[in-house]
Short mmCIF file of N, CA and C in Angstrom, two decimals:
data_model
loop_
_atom_site.label_atom_id
_atom_site.label_comp_id
_atom_site.label_asym_id
_atom_site.label_seq_id
_atom_site.Cartn_x
_atom_site.Cartn_y
_atom_site.Cartn_z
N UNK L 1 159.15 -48.39 185.06
CA UNK L 1 157.57 -48.86 185.12
C UNK L 1 156.44 -47.47 185.29
N UNK L 2 157.00 -46.66 185.51
CA UNK L 2 155.62 -45.71 185.53
C UNK L 2 154.82 -45.88 186.59
N UNK L 3 155.39 -46.03 187.50
CA UNK L 3 154.11 -46.76 189.03
C UNK L 3 154.47 -45.73 190.20
N UNK L 4 153.60 -45.89 190.83
CA UNK L 4 154.23 -45.20 192.33
C UNK L 4 153.52 -46.33 193.31
N UNK L 5 154.37 -46.48 194.59
CA UNK L 5 153.91 -47.51 195.63
C UNK L 5 153.61 -46.72 196.88
N UNK L 6 152.51 -46.85 197.50
CA UNK L 6 151.98 -46.09 198.58
C UNK L 6 151.21 -46.94 199.42
N UNK L 7 151.01 -47.07 200.48
CA UNK L 7 150.05 -47.36 201.63
C UNK L 7 149.57 -49.16 201.10
N UNK L 8 150.94 -49.76 200.55
CA UNK L 8 150.56 -50.93 200.24
C UNK L 8 150.12 -51.28 198.77
N UNK L 9 149.94 -50.17 198.04
CA UNK L 9 148.91 -50.37 196.90
C UNK L 9 150.03 -50.19 195.65
N UNK L 10 149.90 -50.21 194.56
CA UNK L 10 150.59 -49.67 193.57
C UNK L 10 149.63 -49.23 192.41
N UNK L 11 149.82 -48.00 191.65
CA UNK L 11 149.17 -47.27 190.74
C UNK L 11 150.25 -46.66 189.71
N UNK L 12 149.48 -46.90 188.58
CA UNK L 12 150.06 -46.36 187.43
C UNK L 12 150.36 -44.57 187.34
N UNK L 13 151.29 -44.20 187.30
CA UNK L 13 151.72 -42.72 187.26
C UNK L 13 151.13 -41.92 185.98
N UNK L 14 150.34 -41.24 186.32
CA UNK L 14 149.50 -40.07 184.80
C UNK L 14 150.52 -39.64 184.28
N UNK L 15 150.27 -39.12 183.22
CA UNK L 15 151.63 -37.97 182.46
C UNK L 15 151.22 -36.87 183.16
N UNK L 16 152.26 -36.34 183.64
CA UNK L 16 152.37 -34.80 184.01
C UNK L 16 152.16 -34.85 185.74
N UNK L 17 152.40 -36.26 186.40
CA UNK L 17 152.22 -36.09 187.99
C UNK L 17 153.45 -35.55 188.53
N UNK L 18 153.30 -35.35 189.73
CA UNK L 18 154.19 -34.29 190.25
C UNK L 18 153.98 -34.72 192.07
N UNK L 19 155.10 -34.79 192.72
CA UNK L 19 155.06 -35.17 193.99
C UNK L 19 154.81 -33.68 194.43
N UNK L 20 154.63 -33.60 195.98
CA UNK L 20 153.95 -32.65 197.15
C UNK L 20 155.14 -31.37 196.46
N UNK L 21 156.32 -31.63 196.70
CA UNK L 21 157.48 -30.45 196.59
C UNK L 21 157.45 -29.89 195.04
N UNK L 22 157.40 -31.10 194.23
CA UNK L 22 157.42 -30.34 192.80
C UNK L 22 156.18 -29.79 192.23
N UNK L 23 155.36 -30.24 193.00
CA UNK L 23 153.63 -29.36 192.78
C UNK L 23 153.88 -28.08 192.69
N UNK L 24 154.60 -27.15 193.71
CA UNK L 24 154.71 -26.20 193.69
C UNK L 24 155.74 -25.24 192.56
N UNK L 25 156.43 -26.32 192.25
CA UNK L 25 157.37 -25.33 191.25
C UNK L 25 156.43 -25.62 189.77
N UNK L 26 155.74 -26.89 189.61
CA UNK L 26 155.01 -27.04 188.44
C UNK L 26 153.90 -25.51 188.01
N UNK L 27 153.32 -25.22 189.47
CA UNK L 27 152.21 -24.43 189.13
C UNK L 27 153.10 -22.96 188.95
N UNK L 28 154.50 -22.89 189.55
CA UNK L 28 154.81 -21.73 188.92
C UNK L 28 155.05 -21.44 187.56
N UNK L 29 155.82 -22.61 187.07
CA UNK L 29 156.06 -22.74 185.87
C UNK L 29 154.64 -22.58 184.99
N UNK L 30 153.62 -22.97 185.22
CA UNK L 30 152.59 -23.08 184.59
C UNK L 30 151.68 -21.34 184.37
N UNK L 31 151.85 -20.71 185.65
CA UNK L 31 151.51 -19.53 185.77
C UNK L 31 150.30 -19.35 185.43
N UNK L 32 149.37 -19.66 185.77
CA UNK L 32 147.64 -19.77 185.46
C UNK L 32 147.40 -18.22 185.98
N UNK L 33 146.43 -17.52 185.04
CA UNK L 33 146.11 -15.80 185.21
C UNK L 33 144.67 -16.18 185.82
N UNK L 34 143.72 -17.29 185.21
CA UNK L 34 142.40 -17.47 185.27
C UNK L 34 141.96 -18.86 185.50
N UNK L 35 140.94 -19.66 185.84
CA UNK L 35 140.30 -21.09 185.65
C UNK L 35 141.20 -21.15 186.73
N UNK L 36 141.02 -22.66 186.11
CA UNK L 36 141.86 -23.94 187.12
C UNK L 36 142.47 -24.64 186.08
N UNK L 37 143.55 -25.34 187.38
CA UNK L 37 144.51 -26.34 186.81
C UNK L 37 144.59 -27.45 187.71
N UNK L 38 145.09 -28.67 187.15
CA UNK L 38 144.52 -29.73 187.44
C UNK L 38 145.75 -30.58 187.52
N UNK L 39 146.52 -30.96 188.42
CA UNK L 39 147.39 -31.90 188.55
C UNK L 39 147.38 -33.21 189.23
N UNK L 40 147.82 -34.08 188.55
CA UNK L 40 147.90 -35.40 189.37
C UNK L 40 149.01 -35.33 190.20
N UNK L 41 148.73 -35.73 191.62
CA UNK L 41 149.74 -35.47 192.52
C UNK L 41 149.78 -36.40 193.38
N UNK L 42 151.12 -37.15 193.53
CA UNK L 42 151.49 -38.40 194.30
C UNK L 42 151.79 -38.11 195.57
N UNK L 43 151.01 -38.42 196.65
CA UNK L 43 151.61 -38.06 198.29
C UNK L 43 152.22 -39.50 198.86
N UNK L 44 152.42 -39.67 200.22
CA UNK L 44 152.97 -40.67 200.58
C UNK L 44 151.69 -41.50 200.74
N UNK L 45 150.35 -41.25 200.42
CA UNK L 45 149.25 -41.84 201.16
C UNK L 45 148.21 -42.12 199.97
N UNK L 46 148.51 -41.16 198.78
CA UNK L 46 147.28 -41.57 197.66
C UNK L 46 148.09 -40.86 196.55
N UNK L 47 147.46 -41.26 195.29
CA UNK L 47 147.60 -40.54 193.82
C UNK L 47 146.30 -40.07 193.34
N UNK L 48 146.26 -38.59 193.31
CA UNK L 48 144.92 -38.06 193.19
C UNK L 48 145.10 -36.56 192.21
N UNK L 49 144.14 -35.71 191.80
CA UNK L 49 143.94 -35.15 191.10
C UNK L 49 143.90 -34.04 191.94
N UNK L 50 144.52 -32.75 191.80
CA UNK L 50 144.22 -31.57 192.83
C UNK L 50 143.72 -30.51 191.43
N UNK L 51 142.79 -29.95 191.95
CA UNK L 51 142.55 -28.74 191.03
C UNK L 51 142.70 -27.40 191.80
N UNK L 52 143.72 -26.83 191.37
CA UNK L 52 143.87 -25.64 191.83
C UNK L 52 143.24 -24.44 191.51
N UNK L 53 142.43 -23.62 191.83
CA UNK L 53 141.33 -22.86 191.23
C UNK L 53 142.05 -21.15 191.57
N UNK L 54 142.08 -20.50 190.35
CA UNK L 54 142.50 -19.47 190.52
C UNK L 54 141.66 -18.35 190.99
N UNK L 55 142.06 -17.73 192.51
CA UNK L 55 141.14 -16.86 193.07
C UNK L 55 141.17 -15.71 192.69
N UNK L 56 142.37 -15.14 192.64
CA UNK L 56 142.40 -13.81 191.57
C UNK L 56 143.87 -13.06 192.27
N UNK L 57 143.86 -11.68 192.01
CA UNK L 57 145.06 -11.16 192.07
C UNK L 57 144.82 -10.46 193.45
N UNK L 58 145.99 -10.55 194.36
CA UNK L 58 145.98 -10.01 195.92
C UNK L 58 147.30 -9.32 195.94
N UNK L 59 147.12 -8.68 197.37
CA UNK L 59 148.14 -8.00 197.47
C UNK L 59 148.82 -8.73 198.85
N UNK L 60 150.05 -9.16 199.00
CA UNK L 60 150.54 -10.06 200.13
C UNK L 60 151.30 -9.26 201.02
N UNK L 61 151.08 -9.02 202.23
CA UNK L 61 152.13 -8.46 203.15
C UNK L 61 152.96 -9.29 203.43
N UNK L 62 154.50 -8.67 203.27
CA UNK L 62 155.54 -9.47 203.41
C UNK L 62 156.55 -8.52 204.67
N UNK L 63 157.42 -9.30 205.29
CA UNK L 63 158.21 -8.17 205.79
C UNK L 63 159.09 -7.85 205.17
N UNK L 64 159.34 -8.14 203.93
CA UNK L 64 159.85 -6.84 202.78
C UNK L 64 158.94 -5.78 202.20
N UNK L 65 157.90 -5.80 202.53
CA UNK L 65 156.82 -5.10 202.10
C UNK L 65 155.78 -5.67 201.37
N UNK L 66 154.97 -4.94 200.63
CA UNK L 66 153.89 -5.40 199.91
C UNK L 66 154.04 -6.11 198.45
N UNK L 67 153.50 -6.61 198.13
CA UNK L 67 153.54 -7.30 196.75
C UNK L 67 152.47 -7.98 196.16
N UNK L 68 151.98 -7.86 194.55
CA UNK L 68 150.75 -8.26 193.72
C UNK L 68 150.94 -9.83 193.63
N UNK L 69 150.37 -10.54 193.64
CA UNK L 69 150.50 -11.92 193.36
C UNK L 69 148.94 -12.64 193.05
N UNK L 70 148.85 -13.57 192.35
CA UNK L 70 147.83 -14.47 191.95
C UNK L 70 147.67 -15.64 192.86
N UNK L 71 146.72 -15.80 193.82
CA UNK L 71 146.47 -16.56 194.56
C UNK L 71 145.67 -18.08 193.89
N UNK L 72 145.82 -18.91 194.48
CA UNK L 72 145.58 -20.58 193.94
C UNK L 72 145.25 -21.19 195.24
N UNK L 73 144.19 -21.66 195.09
CA UNK L 73 143.48 -22.38 195.97
C UNK L 73 143.47 -24.30 195.80
N UNK L 74 143.43 -25.15 196.54
CA UNK L 74 142.89 -26.31 195.80
C UNK L 74 142.50 -27.10 197.68
N UNK L 75 141.55 -28.14 197.43
CA UNK L 75 141.19 -28.91 198.87
C UNK L 75 141.12 -30.16 198.26
N UNK L 76 141.72 -31.10 199.41
CA UNK L 76 142.10 -32.61 199.31
C UNK L 76 141.38 -32.90 200.53
N UNK L 77 140.45 -33.99 200.35
CA UNK L 77 140.26 -34.23 201.90
C UNK L 77 139.48 -33.36 202.53
N UNK L 78 140.02 -33.31 203.90
CA UNK L 78 139.88 -32.11 204.60
C UNK L 78 141.21 -31.07 204.61
N UNK L 79 142.05 -31.00 203.96
CA UNK L 79 143.09 -30.46 203.76
C UNK L 79 142.94 -29.15 202.60
N UNK L 80 143.29 -27.91 202.99
CA UNK L 80 143.42 -27.05 201.63
C UNK L 80 144.76 -26.57 201.67
N UNK L 81 145.47 -26.26 200.69
CA UNK L 81 146.29 -25.86 200.05
C UNK L 81 146.24 -24.12 199.26
N UNK L 82 146.70 -23.21 199.60
CA UNK L 82 146.48 -21.76 199.21
C UNK L 82 148.49 -21.36 198.86
N UNK L 83 148.32 -20.73 197.70
CA UNK L 83 149.69 -20.41 197.13
C UNK L 83 149.61 -19.44 196.71
N UNK L 84 150.09 -18.02 196.75
CA UNK L 84 150.17 -16.70 196.37
C UNK L 84 151.57 -16.78 195.25
N UNK L 85 151.49 -16.54 194.08
CA UNK L 85 152.82 -16.57 193.28
C UNK L 85 152.68 -15.20 192.31
N UNK L 86 153.91 -14.57 192.69
CA UNK L 86 154.37 -13.24 192.08
C UNK L 86 154.82 -13.50 190.72
N UNK L 87 153.55 -12.96 189.74
CA UNK L 87 153.89 -12.94 188.28
C UNK L 87 155.34 -12.13 188.00
N UNK L 88 155.49 -11.04 188.60
CA UNK L 88 156.41 -9.90 188.15
C UNK L 88 157.65 -10.55 188.83
N UNK L 89 157.47 -11.55 189.60
CA UNK L 89 159.11 -11.88 190.25
C UNK L 89 159.58 -13.19 190.02
N UNK L 90 159.22 -13.68 188.80
CA UNK L 90 159.81 -15.00 188.28
C UNK L 90 159.05 -16.05 188.87
N UNK L 91 157.46 -15.93 189.01
CA UNK L 91 156.60 -16.73 189.54
C UNK L 91 157.32 -17.15 190.78
N UNK L 92 157.81 -16.23 191.39
CA UNK L 92 158.27 -16.89 193.24
C UNK L 92 156.99 -16.80 194.08
N UNK L 93 156.95 -18.04 194.82
CA UNK L 93 155.81 -18.28 195.71
C UNK L 93 156.16 -17.58 196.99
N UNK L 94 155.32 -16.25 197.06
CA UNK L 94 155.36 -15.52 198.15
C UNK L 94 154.91 -16.05 199.40
N UNK L 95 153.93 -16.74 199.24
CA UNK L 95 153.50 -17.47 200.20
C UNK L 95 152.50 -18.85 199.98
N UNK L 96 152.96 -19.80 201.18
CA UNK L 96 152.13 -21.10 200.99
C UNK L 96 151.61 -21.33 201.99
N UNK L 97 150.33 -21.59 202.17
CA UNK L 97 149.37 -21.97 203.55
C UNK L 97 148.79 -23.02 203.47
N UNK L 98 148.91 -23.84 204.14
CA UNK L 98 148.21 -25.29 204.56
C UNK L 98 147.51 -25.08 205.30
N UNK L 99 146.08 -25.41 205.56
CA UNK L 99 145.20 -26.07 206.77
C UNK L 99 144.77 -27.32 206.59
N UNK L 100 145.22 -27.62 207.86
CA UNK L 100 144.80 -29.16 207.51
C UNK L 100 143.36 -29.50 208.00
N UNK L 101 142.92 -31.03 208.24
CA UNK L 101 141.47 -31.31 208.33
C UNK L 101 141.06 -30.75 209.91
N UNK L 102 142.01 -30.36 210.75
CA UNK L 102 141.77 -30.25 212.11
C UNK L 102 141.41 -28.39 212.41
N UNK L 103 141.79 -27.89 211.02
CA UNK L 103 141.53 -26.71 211.12
C UNK L 103 142.87 -25.65 211.38
N UNK L 104 144.04 -26.48 211.31
CA UNK L 104 145.46 -25.65 211.85
C UNK L 104 145.51 -25.28 210.69
N UNK L 105 146.37 -24.06 210.82
CA UNK L 105 147.26 -23.35 209.79
C UNK L 105 148.59 -23.15 209.83
N UNK L 106 149.13 -23.64 208.57
CA UNK L 106 150.18 -23.66 208.38
C UNK L 106 150.81 -22.62 207.42
N UNK L 107 151.70 -21.43 208.02
CA UNK L 107 152.23 -20.12 206.91
C UNK L 107 153.47 -20.55 206.37
N UNK L 108 154.00 -20.41 205.12
CA UNK L 108 155.24 -20.11 204.80
C UNK L 108 155.05 -18.79 204.26
N UNK L 109 156.37 -17.72 204.50
CA UNK L 109 156.13 -16.62 203.78
C UNK L 109 157.55 -15.98 203.67
N UNK L 110 157.69 -15.70 202.36
CA UNK L 110 159.16 -15.19 201.77
C UNK L 110 159.48 -14.17 203.18
N UNK L 111 160.56 -14.38 203.62
CA UNK L 111 161.17 -13.10 204.19
C UNK L 111 161.91 -11.98 203.25
N UNK L 112 162.52 -12.58 202.14
CA UNK L 112 162.71 -11.42 201.41
C UNK L 112 163.07 -11.75 200.09
N UNK L 113 163.10 -10.47 199.18
CA UNK L 113 162.62 -10.83 197.64
C UNK L 113 163.08 -9.61 197.23
N UNK L 114 164.44 -10.20 196.45
CA UNK L 114 165.53 -9.57 195.54
C UNK L 114 165.24 -9.39 194.30
N UNK L 115 164.08 -8.55 193.70
CA UNK L 115 163.81 -8.77 192.12
C UNK L 115 163.28 -6.90 191.89
#
């Protein structure tokens, strides 16, 4: 039926909609180099467009060494998601940072890269 149900509601699913996990894979596949990418995202509480701005290219320090990556950033409500994608490494997300509305920061960082 192309609908999503959450919090006692039901909405039509927009073309290209992703869930919170597949959102990261979709961003890697899109591999934006500049500007912004908008994705409709379905969470357990809402269906909303997330606008990922390309912040620029940065060096990410990892346990395995330094790597160049494209940094993307979006805000939804009081939450912020940042993602560093390594273009030269098949789009591997090297780092994902989630900052919640309370200001608490959660980082996920690649331990090893074998490319």
